[in-house]
CSV table of C-alpha atoms and ligand atoms in Angstrom, one decimal:
chain,number,residue,atom,x,y,z
L,1,MET,CA,70.5,-0.2,59.1
L,2,THR,CA,70.2,-3.1,56.8
L,3,LEU,CA,68.9,-6.2,58.5
L,4,LYS,CA,71.0,-9.4,58.6
L,5,THR,CA,69.9,-12.1,56.3
L,6,TYR,CA,69.1,-15.7,57.1
L,7,GLU,CA,72.3,-16.9,55.5
L,8,GLN,CA,74.3,-14.4,57.7
L,9,TYR,CA,72.8,-15.6,60.9
L,10,ARG,CA,73.1,-19.3,59.9
L,11,GLU,CA,76.8,-18.8,59.2
L,12,ILE,CA,77.2,-16.8,62.5
L,13,PHE,CA,75.7,-19.7,64.5
L,14,LYS,CA,76.9,-22.6,62.5
L,15,PHE,CA,78.7,-24.2,65.5
L,16,ILE,CA,76.0,-23.5,68.1
L,17,GLU,CA,73.8,-26.3,69.4
L,18,LYS,CA,70.1,-25.6,68.9
L,19,PRO,CA,67.7,-24.5,70.4
L,20,PHE,CA,69.3,-21.2,71.4
L,21,ALA,CA,68.3,-17.6,71.8
L,22,PHE,CA,70.3,-14.6,70.9
L,23,VAL,CA,70.4,-10.8,71.1
L,24,ASP,CA,71.7,-8.9,68.2
L,25,LEU,CA,73.4,-6.0,70.0
L,26,ASP,CA,73.6,-3.9,66.9
L,27,TYR,CA,69.8,-3.8,66.8
L,28,PHE,CA,69.4,-3.7,70.6
L,29,ASP,CA,71.6,-0.6,70.9
L,30,ALA,CA,69.8,1.0,67.9
L,31,ASN,CA,66.5,0.4,69.7
L,32,VAL,CA,67.9,1.9,72.9
L,33,GLN,CA,68.7,5.1,70.9
L,34,SER,CA,65.4,5.3,69.0
L,35,ILE,CA,63.4,4.7,72.2
L,36,LYS,CA,65.3,7.6,73.8
L,37,ASN,CA,64.4,9.7,70.8
L,38,ARG,CA,60.8,8.8,71.0
L,39,ALA,CA,60.7,9.7,74.7
L,40,GLY,CA,61.5,13.3,74.1
L,41,SER,CA,62.6,15.0,77.3
L,42,LYS,CA,61.0,12.5,79.7
L,43,LYS,CA,63.1,10.2,81.9
L,44,ILE,CA,62.8,6.5,81.0
L,45,ARG,CA,62.3,3.7,83.4
L,46,ILE,CA,63.0,0.2,82.1
L,47,ALA,CA,60.3,-2.4,82.6
L,48,THR,CA,62.4,-5.4,83.7
L,49,LYS,CA,59.7,-7.9,83.0
L,50,SER,CA,60.2,-7.2,79.3
L,51,LEU,CA,64.0,-8.1,79.4
L,52,ARG,CA,64.6,-10.5,82.3
L,53,CYS,CA,68.4,-10.2,81.8
L,54,THR,CA,70.5,-8.2,84.2
L,55,HIS,CA,73.3,-7.7,81.7
L,56,LEU,CA,71.0,-6.0,79.2
L,57,LEU,CA,69.3,-3.9,81.9
L,58,GLN,CA,72.8,-2.6,82.8
L,59,ARG,CA,73.7,-2.1,79.2
L,60,ILE,CA,70.8,0.3,78.7
L,61,LEU,CA,71.5,2.2,81.9
L,62,ASN,CA,75.2,2.6,80.8
L,63,GLN,CA,74.2,3.9,77.4
L,64,ASP,CA,72.4,7.1,78.3
L,65,ALA,CA,71.6,9.0,81.4
L,66,GLN,CA,68.0,9.6,80.3
L,67,TYR,CA,67.5,6.0,81.4
L,68,GLN,CA,66.9,6.2,85.1
L,69,GLY,CA,65.7,3.4,87.3
L,70,LEU,CA,63.8,0.2,86.7
L,71,MET,CA,60.2,-0.9,87.0
L,72,THR,CA,60.3,-4.3,88.5
L,73,TYR,CA,57.5,-6.9,88.6
L,74,CYS,CA,57.6,-8.8,91.9
L,75,ALA,CA,59.2,-8.5,95.3
L,76,PRO,CA,61.8,-11.3,95.1
L,77,GLU,CA,63.0,-10.0,91.8
L,78,THR,CA,63.2,-6.5,93.2
L,79,VAL,CA,65.3,-7.7,96.1
L,80,TYR,CA,67.5,-9.7,93.7
L,81,LEU,CA,68.1,-6.7,91.5
L,82,SER,CA,68.8,-4.5,94.5
L,83,ARG,CA,71.4,-6.9,95.7
L,84,TRP,CA,72.8,-7.3,92.2
L,85,GLY,CA,73.6,-3.5,92.4
L,86,PHE,CA,70.6,-1.8,90.8
L,87,ASP,CA,69.0,1.1,92.5
L,88,ASN,CA,65.9,3.3,92.0
L,89,LEU,CA,63.5,0.5,91.7
L,90,LEU,CA,59.8,1.0,91.3
L,91,LEU,CA,57.9,-2.2,92.0
L,92,GLY,CA,55.1,-1.8,89.4
L,93,TYR,CA,52.6,-4.1,91.0
L,94,PRO,CA,51.3,-4.4,94.6
L,95,VAL,CA,52.9,-6.9,97.1
L,96,TYR,CA,50.8,-8.2,100.0
L,97,ASP,CA,52.8,-11.1,101.4
L,98,PRO,CA,54.3,-9.9,104.7
L,99,SER,CA,57.6,-11.8,104.4
L,100,GLN,CA,58.1,-10.3,100.9
L,101,ILE,CA,57.4,-6.8,102.2
L,102,GLU,CA,59.8,-7.5,105.0
L,103,ASP,CA,62.6,-8.4,102.5
L,104,LEU,CA,61.9,-5.2,100.6
L,105,VAL,CA,62.0,-3.1,103.8
L,106,LYS,CA,65.3,-4.6,104.7
L,107,GLU,CA,66.8,-3.4,101.4
L,108,ILE,CA,65.3,0.0,102.0
L,109,GLN,CA,66.9,0.0,105.4
L,110,LYS,CA,70.3,-0.5,103.7
L,111,GLY,CA,69.7,2.8,101.8
L,112,LYS,CA,68.2,1.4,98.6
L,113,LYS,CA,65.6,3.5,96.8
L,114,ILE,CA,62.7,1.1,96.4
L,115,THR,CA,59.1,2.3,95.9
L,116,LEU,CA,56.1,0.0,96.4
L,117,MET,CA,52.9,0.1,94.5
L,118,VAL,CA,49.5,0.7,96.3
L,119,ASP,CA,45.9,1.4,95.4
L,120,SER,CA,44.0,0.6,98.5
L,121,GLU,CA,43.9,0.9,102.3
L,122,ALA,CA,44.7,-2.7,102.7
L,123,HIS,CA,48.0,-2.3,100.8
L,124,ILE,CA,48.9,0.7,102.8
L,125,ARG,CA,48.1,-0.9,106.2
L,126,GLN,CA,50.0,-4.0,105.3
L,127,ILE,CA,53.2,-2.1,104.4
L,128,ALA,CA,52.8,0.3,107.3
L,129,SER,CA,52.7,-2.4,109.9
L,130,ILE,CA,56.0,-3.8,108.7
L,131,ALA,CA,57.7,-0.5,108.0
L,132,GLU,CA,56.9,0.6,111.6
L,133,ALA,CA,58.3,-2.6,113.1
L,134,TYR,CA,61.6,-1.9,111.2
L,135,GLN,CA,61.4,1.9,111.8
L,136,VAL,CA,61.7,2.6,108.2
L,137,VAL,CA,59.8,5.1,106.0
L,138,VAL,CA,58.7,3.4,102.9
L,139,SER,CA,58.0,5.2,99.7
L,140,VAL,CA,54.8,4.2,97.8
L,141,CYS,CA,53.4,5.0,94.4
L,142,LEU,CA,49.7,5.3,93.8
L,143,ASP,CA,48.5,3.2,90.8
L,144,VAL,CA,45.7,5.0,89.0
L,145,ASP,CA,43.4,3.1,86.6
L,146,MET,CA,43.8,4.3,83.1
L,147,SER,CA,41.1,2.2,81.3
L,148,SER,CA,38.2,3.8,79.5
L,149,ASP,CA,34.6,2.7,79.5
L,150,PHE,CA,32.7,3.4,76.3
L,151,TRP,CA,29.1,3.0,75.2
L,152,GLY,CA,27.8,-0.5,74.9
L,153,GLY,CA,29.7,-1.7,77.9
L,154,ILE,CA,33.1,-1.7,76.2
L,155,HIS,CA,35.8,-1.8,78.9
L,156,PHE,CA,38.9,-0.5,76.9
L,157,GLY,CA,41.9,-1.3,79.1
L,158,VAL,CA,42.9,-3.6,81.9
L,159,TYR,CA,41.6,-4.3,85.4
L,160,ARG,CA,44.3,-3.3,87.9
L,161,SER,CA,43.8,-0.4,90.2
L,162,SER,CA,40.7,0.5,92.2
L,163,VAL,CA,41.5,4.2,92.0
L,164,LYS,CA,40.1,6.0,88.9
L,165,THR,CA,39.1,9.5,90.0
L,166,PRO,CA,40.7,12.4,91.9
L,167,GLU,CA,38.2,11.8,94.8
L,168,GLN,CA,39.3,8.2,95.1
L,169,ALA,CA,42.9,9.2,94.9
L,170,LEU,CA,42.4,11.7,97.7
L,171,LYS,CA,40.8,9.0,99.9
L,172,VAL,CA,43.9,6.9,99.5
L,173,TRP,CA,46.0,9.9,100.3
L,174,GLU,CA,44.1,10.5,103.5
L,175,ILE,CA,45.0,7.0,104.6
L,176,ILE,CA,48.7,7.5,103.6
L,177,LYS,CA,48.8,10.8,105.5
L,178,GLN,CA,47.9,9.1,108.8
L,179,GLN,CA,50.9,6.7,108.4
L,180,PRO,CA,54.2,8.1,109.6
L,181,SER,CA,56.0,5.2,108.1
L,182,ILE,CA,54.6,5.7,104.6
L,183,ARG,CA,55.5,8.5,102.1
L,184,LEU,CA,53.7,9.0,98.8
L,185,SER,CA,56.4,9.7,96.3
L,186,GLY,CA,54.8,8.9,93.0
L,187,ILE,CA,51.7,8.3,90.8
L,188,MET,CA,51.6,5.8,88.1
L,189,GLY,CA,49.0,5.2,85.4
L,190,TYR,CA,49.5,2.5,82.8
L,191,GLU,CA,47.4,3.0,79.7
L,192,ALA,CA,47.6,-0.6,78.6
L,193,GLN,CA,45.0,-0.2,75.8
L,194,ILE,CA,47.3,2.4,74.1
L,195,ALA,CA,50.7,1.0,75.0
L,196,GLY,CA,50.1,-2.7,74.5
L,197,LEU,CA,47.6,-2.8,71.7
L,198,GLY,CA,48.9,-2.3,68.1
L,199,ALA,CA,46.5,-1.6,65.3
L,200,LYS,CA,48.6,-1.3,62.2
L,201,LYS,CA,46.9,-3.4,59.6
L,202,PRO,CA,44.0,-1.6,57.8
L,203,THR,CA,41.2,-4.0,59.1
L,204,LEU,CA,37.8,-2.9,60.2
L,205,MET,CA,38.6,-4.0,63.8
L,206,ASN,CA,41.8,-2.0,63.8
L,207,GLN,CA,40.0,1.1,62.5
L,208,LEU,CA,37.7,0.7,65.5
L,209,ILE,CA,40.7,0.2,67.9
L,210,ARG,CA,42.4,3.3,66.5
L,211,PHE,CA,39.2,5.3,67.0
L,212,LEU,CA,38.8,4.1,70.6
L,213,LYS,CA,42.5,4.7,71.3
L,214,LYS,CA,42.2,8.4,70.2
L,215,ARG,CA,39.1,8.9,72.4
L,216,SER,CA,40.8,7.1,75.3
L,217,ILE,CA,44.0,9.1,75.0
L,218,GLN,CA,42.1,12.4,75.3
L,219,GLU,CA,40.1,11.1,78.3
L,220,LEU,CA,43.0,9.7,80.3
L,221,ALA,CA,45.3,12.7,79.8
L,222,LYS,CA,42.6,14.7,81.5
L,223,ARG,CA,42.1,12.1,84.2
L,224,ARG,CA,45.9,11.9,85.0
L,225,ALA,CA,46.2,15.7,85.1
L,226,ALA,CA,43.2,15.9,87.5
L,227,VAL,CA,44.5,13.2,89.8
L,228,VAL,CA,48.0,14.7,89.9
L,229,ALA,CA,46.6,18.2,90.6
L,230,ALA,CA,44.4,16.8,93.4
L,231,ILE,CA,47.3,14.9,95.0
L,232,THR,CA,49.9,17.7,94.6
L,233,SER,CA,47.6,20.2,96.2
L,234,GLN,CA,47.8,18.1,99.4
L,235,ASN,CA,51.2,16.6,99.0
L,236,PRO,CA,53.7,18.9,97.2
L,237,ASP,CA,56.5,16.3,97.7
L,238,LEU,CA,55.5,14.1,94.9
L,239,GLU,CA,58.7,13.0,93.1
L,240,PHE,CA,57.4,11.5,89.9
L,241,VAL,CA,54.5,10.7,87.7
L,242,ASN,CA,54.9,7.6,85.6
L,243,GLY,CA,53.0,6.6,82.5
L,244,GLY,CA,53.1,4.6,79.3
L,245,GLY,CA,54.9,1.8,77.8
L,246,THR,CA,56.6,1.0,74.5
L,247,GLY,CA,53.4,1.4,72.4
L,248,SER,CA,52.2,4.7,73.9
L,249,LEU,CA,55.3,6.9,74.0
L,250,GLU,CA,54.0,9.3,71.3
L,251,SER,CA,50.9,10.1,73.3
L,252,THR,CA,52.2,9.7,76.9
L,253,ILE,CA,55.0,12.3,76.4
L,254,LEU,CA,52.5,14.9,75.4
L,255,GLU,CA,51.2,14.9,78.9
L,256,LYS,CA,52.9,17.7,80.8
L,257,VAL,CA,52.3,16.1,84.2
L,258,VAL,CA,54.1,12.9,83.2
L,259,SER,CA,57.7,13.1,84.4
L,260,GLU,CA,58.9,9.6,83.3
L,261,VAL,CA,57.8,6.9,80.9
L,262,THR,CA,58.3,3.2,81.3
L,263,VAL,CA,59.6,1.1,78.4
L,264,GLY,CA,60.5,-2.6,78.1
L,265,SER,CA,59.3,-4.5,75.1
L,266,GLY,CA,60.7,-2.1,72.6
L,267,PHE,CA,64.3,-3.0,73.3
L,268,TYR,CA,63.9,-6.6,72.1
L,269,SER,CA,61.0,-5.6,69.8
L,270,SER,CA,59.1,-8.9,70.0
L,271,GLY,CA,56.4,-10.0,67.5
L,272,LEU,CA,53.5,-8.0,68.9
L,273,PHE,CA,55.4,-4.8,68.6
L,274,ASP,CA,55.5,-5.1,64.8
L,275,ASN,CA,51.8,-4.1,64.9
L,276,TYR,CA,52.2,-0.3,65.6
L,277,LEU,CA,51.8,2.5,63.1
L,278,GLU,CA,53.6,5.0,65.2
L,279,PHE,CA,57.1,3.4,65.4
L,280,LYS,CA,59.2,0.5,64.2
L,281,HIS,CA,62.1,-1.0,66.3
L,282,LEU,CA,64.5,-3.7,65.1
L,283,PRO,CA,64.1,-7.4,65.9
L,284,ALA,CA,66.9,-7.6,68.4
L,285,VAL,CA,66.0,-10.9,70.1
L,286,ALA,CA,65.1,-14.2,68.4
L,287,TYR,CA,65.5,-17.9,69.0
L,288,ALA,CA,66.5,-20.8,66.7
L,289,ILE,CA,65.1,-24.2,66.4
L,290,GLU,CA,66.6,-27.0,64.4
L,291,ILE,CA,65.1,-28.7,61.3
L,292,VAL,CA,65.1,-32.4,62.1
L,293,ARG,CA,62.9,-33.8,59.4
L,294,GLN,CA,61.1,-33.0,56.2
L,295,PRO,CA,57.7,-34.7,55.9
L,296,GLN,CA,56.9,-32.9,52.5
L,297,THR,CA,58.8,-30.9,50.0
L,298,ASN,CA,57.9,-27.6,51.5
L,299,ILE,CA,57.4,-28.6,55.1
L,300,TYR,CA,60.3,-28.7,57.6
L,301,THR,CA,59.7,-30.0,61.1
L,302,CYS,CA,61.9,-28.6,63.8
L,303,ALA,CA,62.6,-29.8,67.3
L,304,GLY,CA,60.9,-27.8,70.1
L,305,GLY,CA,59.7,-24.2,69.5
L,306,GLY,CA,56.5,-24.1,71.6
L,307,TYR,CA,56.9,-20.8,73.4
L,308,VAL,CA,53.4,-19.2,73.5
L,309,ALA,CA,52.9,-15.8,75.1
L,310,SER,CA,50.7,-15.1,78.1
L,311,GLY,CA,47.4,-13.2,78.0
L,312,ALA,CA,44.1,-13.9,76.3
L,313,VAL,CA,44.4,-16.9,74.0
L,314,GLY,CA,44.7,-15.9,70.4
L,315,LYS,CA,47.0,-16.7,67.5
L,316,GLU,CA,48.8,-13.4,67.9
L,317,LYS,CA,50.3,-15.0,71.0
L,318,LEU,CA,52.2,-17.5,68.9
L,319,PRO,CA,55.8,-16.8,68.0
L,320,SER,CA,56.3,-15.3,64.5
L,321,PRO,CA,58.6,-17.2,62.1
L,322,TYR,CA,61.4,-14.7,61.4
L,323,LEU,CA,64.1,-16.1,59.2
L,324,PRO,CA,64.3,-17.3,56.5
L,325,TRP,CA,61.6,-15.1,54.9
L,326,GLY,CA,58.8,-17.2,53.6
L,327,CYS,CA,58.3,-19.4,56.7
L,328,ALA,CA,54.8,-19.9,58.3
L,329,LEU,CA,53.3,-21.9,61.1
L,330,ILE,CA,50.6,-24.5,60.4
L,331,ALA,CA,47.3,-23.5,61.8
L,332,ASN,CA,46.4,-26.9,63.2
L,333,GLU,CA,49.7,-27.3,65.0
L,334,GLY,CA,51.0,-23.9,65.9
L,335,VAL,CA,54.3,-24.2,67.8
L,336,GLY,CA,54.5,-27.6,69.4
L,337,GLU,CA,55.6,-28.9,72.8
L,338,VAL,CA,58.5,-30.8,71.2
L,339,GLN,CA,58.1,-30.4,67.5
L,340,THR,CA,57.1,-27.5,65.2
L,341,PRO,CA,56.4,-27.9,61.5
L,342,ILE,CA,57.2,-24.9,59.3
L,343,VAL,CA,55.8,-24.4,55.8
L,344,TYR,CA,58.5,-22.8,53.7
L,345,GLN,CA,58.0,-20.9,50.5
L,346,GLY,CA,61.2,-18.9,50.3
L,347,SER,CA,64.3,-19.3,48.2
L,348,SER,CA,67.0,-20.4,50.7
L,349,GLU,CA,68.3,-23.9,50.5
L,350,LEU,CA,67.3,-25.7,53.7
L,351,GLN,CA,68.6,-28.9,55.1
L,352,LEU,CA,68.3,-31.0,58.2
L,353,GLY,CA,70.4,-29.4,60.9
L,354,ASP,CA,69.7,-25.8,59.7
L,355,PRO,CA,68.1,-23.3,62.0
L,356,ILE,CA,64.7,-21.7,61.7
L,357,PHE,CA,64.6,-18.4,63.6
L,358,LEU,CA,61.5,-17.3,65.4
L,359,ARG,CA,60.5,-14.3,67.5
L,360,HIS,CA,58.4,-14.5,70.7
L,361,ALA,CA,55.2,-12.5,70.7
L,362,LYS,CA,56.1,-10.8,74.0
L,363,ALA,CA,59.5,-9.6,74.9
L,364,GLY,CA,60.7,-10.8,78.3
L,365,GLU,CA,59.0,-14.2,78.4
L,366,ILE,CA,61.6,-15.7,76.1
L,367,GLY,CA,64.0,-15.3,79.0
L,368,GLU,CA,62.0,-17.9,80.9
L,369,ARG,CA,62.8,-20.5,78.2
L,370,PHE,CA,66.5,-20.0,77.8
L,371,THR,CA,69.3,-19.7,80.3
L,372,HIS,CA,71.4,-17.6,78.0
L,373,PHE,CA,71.4,-15.2,75.1
L,374,TYR,CA,74.3,-15.3,72.7
L,375,THR,CA,75.3,-11.8,71.8
L,376,VAL,CA,75.9,-10.9,68.2
L,377,GLU,CA,77.8,-7.8,67.0
L,378,GLY,CA,78.5,-7.3,63.4
L,379,GLU,CA,78.8,-10.8,62.0
L,380,ARG,CA,80.1,-12.7,64.9
L,381,ILE,CA,79.2,-14.0,68.3
L,382,THR,CA,80.8,-11.8,71.0
L,383,GLY,CA,79.5,-13.4,74.1
L,384,LYS,CA,76.9,-15.4,76.0
L,385,ILE,CA,75.0,-13.6,78.8
L,386,PRO,CA,72.6,-15.2,81.3
L,387,THR,CA,68.9,-14.5,81.5
L,388,TYR,CA,67.3,-14.5,84.9
L,389,ARG,CA,66.9,-18.3,84.5
L,390,GLY,CA,70.6,-18.6,83.7
L,391,GLU,CA,71.3,-16.8,87.0
L,392,GLY,CA,69.2,-19.5,88.7
L,393,GLN,CA,66.2,-17.2,89.2
L,394,CYS,CA,62.6,-18.1,88.5
L,395,PHE,CA,60.3,-15.4,89.9
L,396,ILE,CA,56.7,-15.4,88.6
E,1,PLP,C1,52.8,-0.9,84.8
E,1,PLP,C2,53.4,-1.1,83.5
E,1,PLP,N1,54.0,0.0,83.0
E,1,PLP,C3,54.6,-0.1,81.8
E,1,PLP,C4,54.5,-1.3,81.0
E,1,PLP,C5,55.1,-1.2,79.6
E,1,PLP,O1,56.0,-2.3,79.3
E,1,PLP,P1,56.4,-2.5,77.8
E,1,PLP,O2,57.2,-1.4,77.3
E,1,PLP,O3,57.2,-3.8,77.9
E,1,PLP,O4,55.2,-2.7,77.0
E,1,PLP,C6,53.8,-2.4,81.5
E,1,PLP,C7,53.6,-3.6,80.7
E,1,PLP,O5,52.8,-4.4,80.9
E,1,PLP,C8,53.2,-2.3,82.8
E,1,PLP,O6,52.5,-3.3,83.3
């Protein structure tokens, strides 16, 4: 697919007030297809945090039956999506607040398939006490730590679950087994250091990261298989084993025990996802800011623009200038609270009032900054769809 040019997008949006965000549905649909291809025969669960837009979640589910269910990120969001009409919701992170668990249990009582995440006795007891009061059996998923510890004290991965070994998993299983109101239906292991860490550029640091990734993939495939074997020997009713993310599909699908993969960021293909050797998706979501002054010949200052991604502070968390080609941020200013200067060394004629298009580093977070996405198909705007914010929702 040939990518649209700056001039094409500028023409498409010439009557739209800036700033605005948009989703190019031609690219989005192509990404849905290529992610399906990358996932092989595994089912795909959609990570809602990386989209934050009900219309686009629904669009993916409608496109192909290999997409089954959502991985949600907090209890109020899960309840919201359940009431919106979505089903098969795996809450990817633990909930502890009793009133939030109660709201989830009430949805389950209505017949919705919602699975809660646990990795400790405290999680299980908290859910069990509420499930019992409502006389509901709640499905839970055991989150298994997928980080690797290497020589020299390198912790390669993230700090999430307290369960790392088959023995630790079995201890949690023993507690679940004693709770008639809890059913263990899944195991999840998210290999963040593979899925969320690209290493495309041939730098020394990336060579080291690639080496560590290789080692870590081998180790965690064995760990996941061992945990799944231990649990299934005691609990043959396990329904699913979830793994991966956009950046790890190639390795996660090689694991036989994995029944489904989770994908989110690849649909928008935000800035950080340009940095992978293994795949390339199309830049489906971007936002536009308006040039409002020109302090020097090649510097265009725009209104707004300061949407920095979460996580450890670093310049990779800044948005990337997208179109026109030849734009760059200024190191001393980055993207500003209300103004963003752009250095431009390209060949398009730019004037006050013109847009500069940027892409957020992470995928779903842009939905917290805009109430709507304009949808583009071919060379025209075909609609305007709300983000969570546009539906009046602000979760976490
Ligand atoms: C538990 C879990 N699974 C999967 C993912 C993958 O999401 P994405 O495809 O957006 O990188 C994430 C992202 O952080 C996650 O936390």
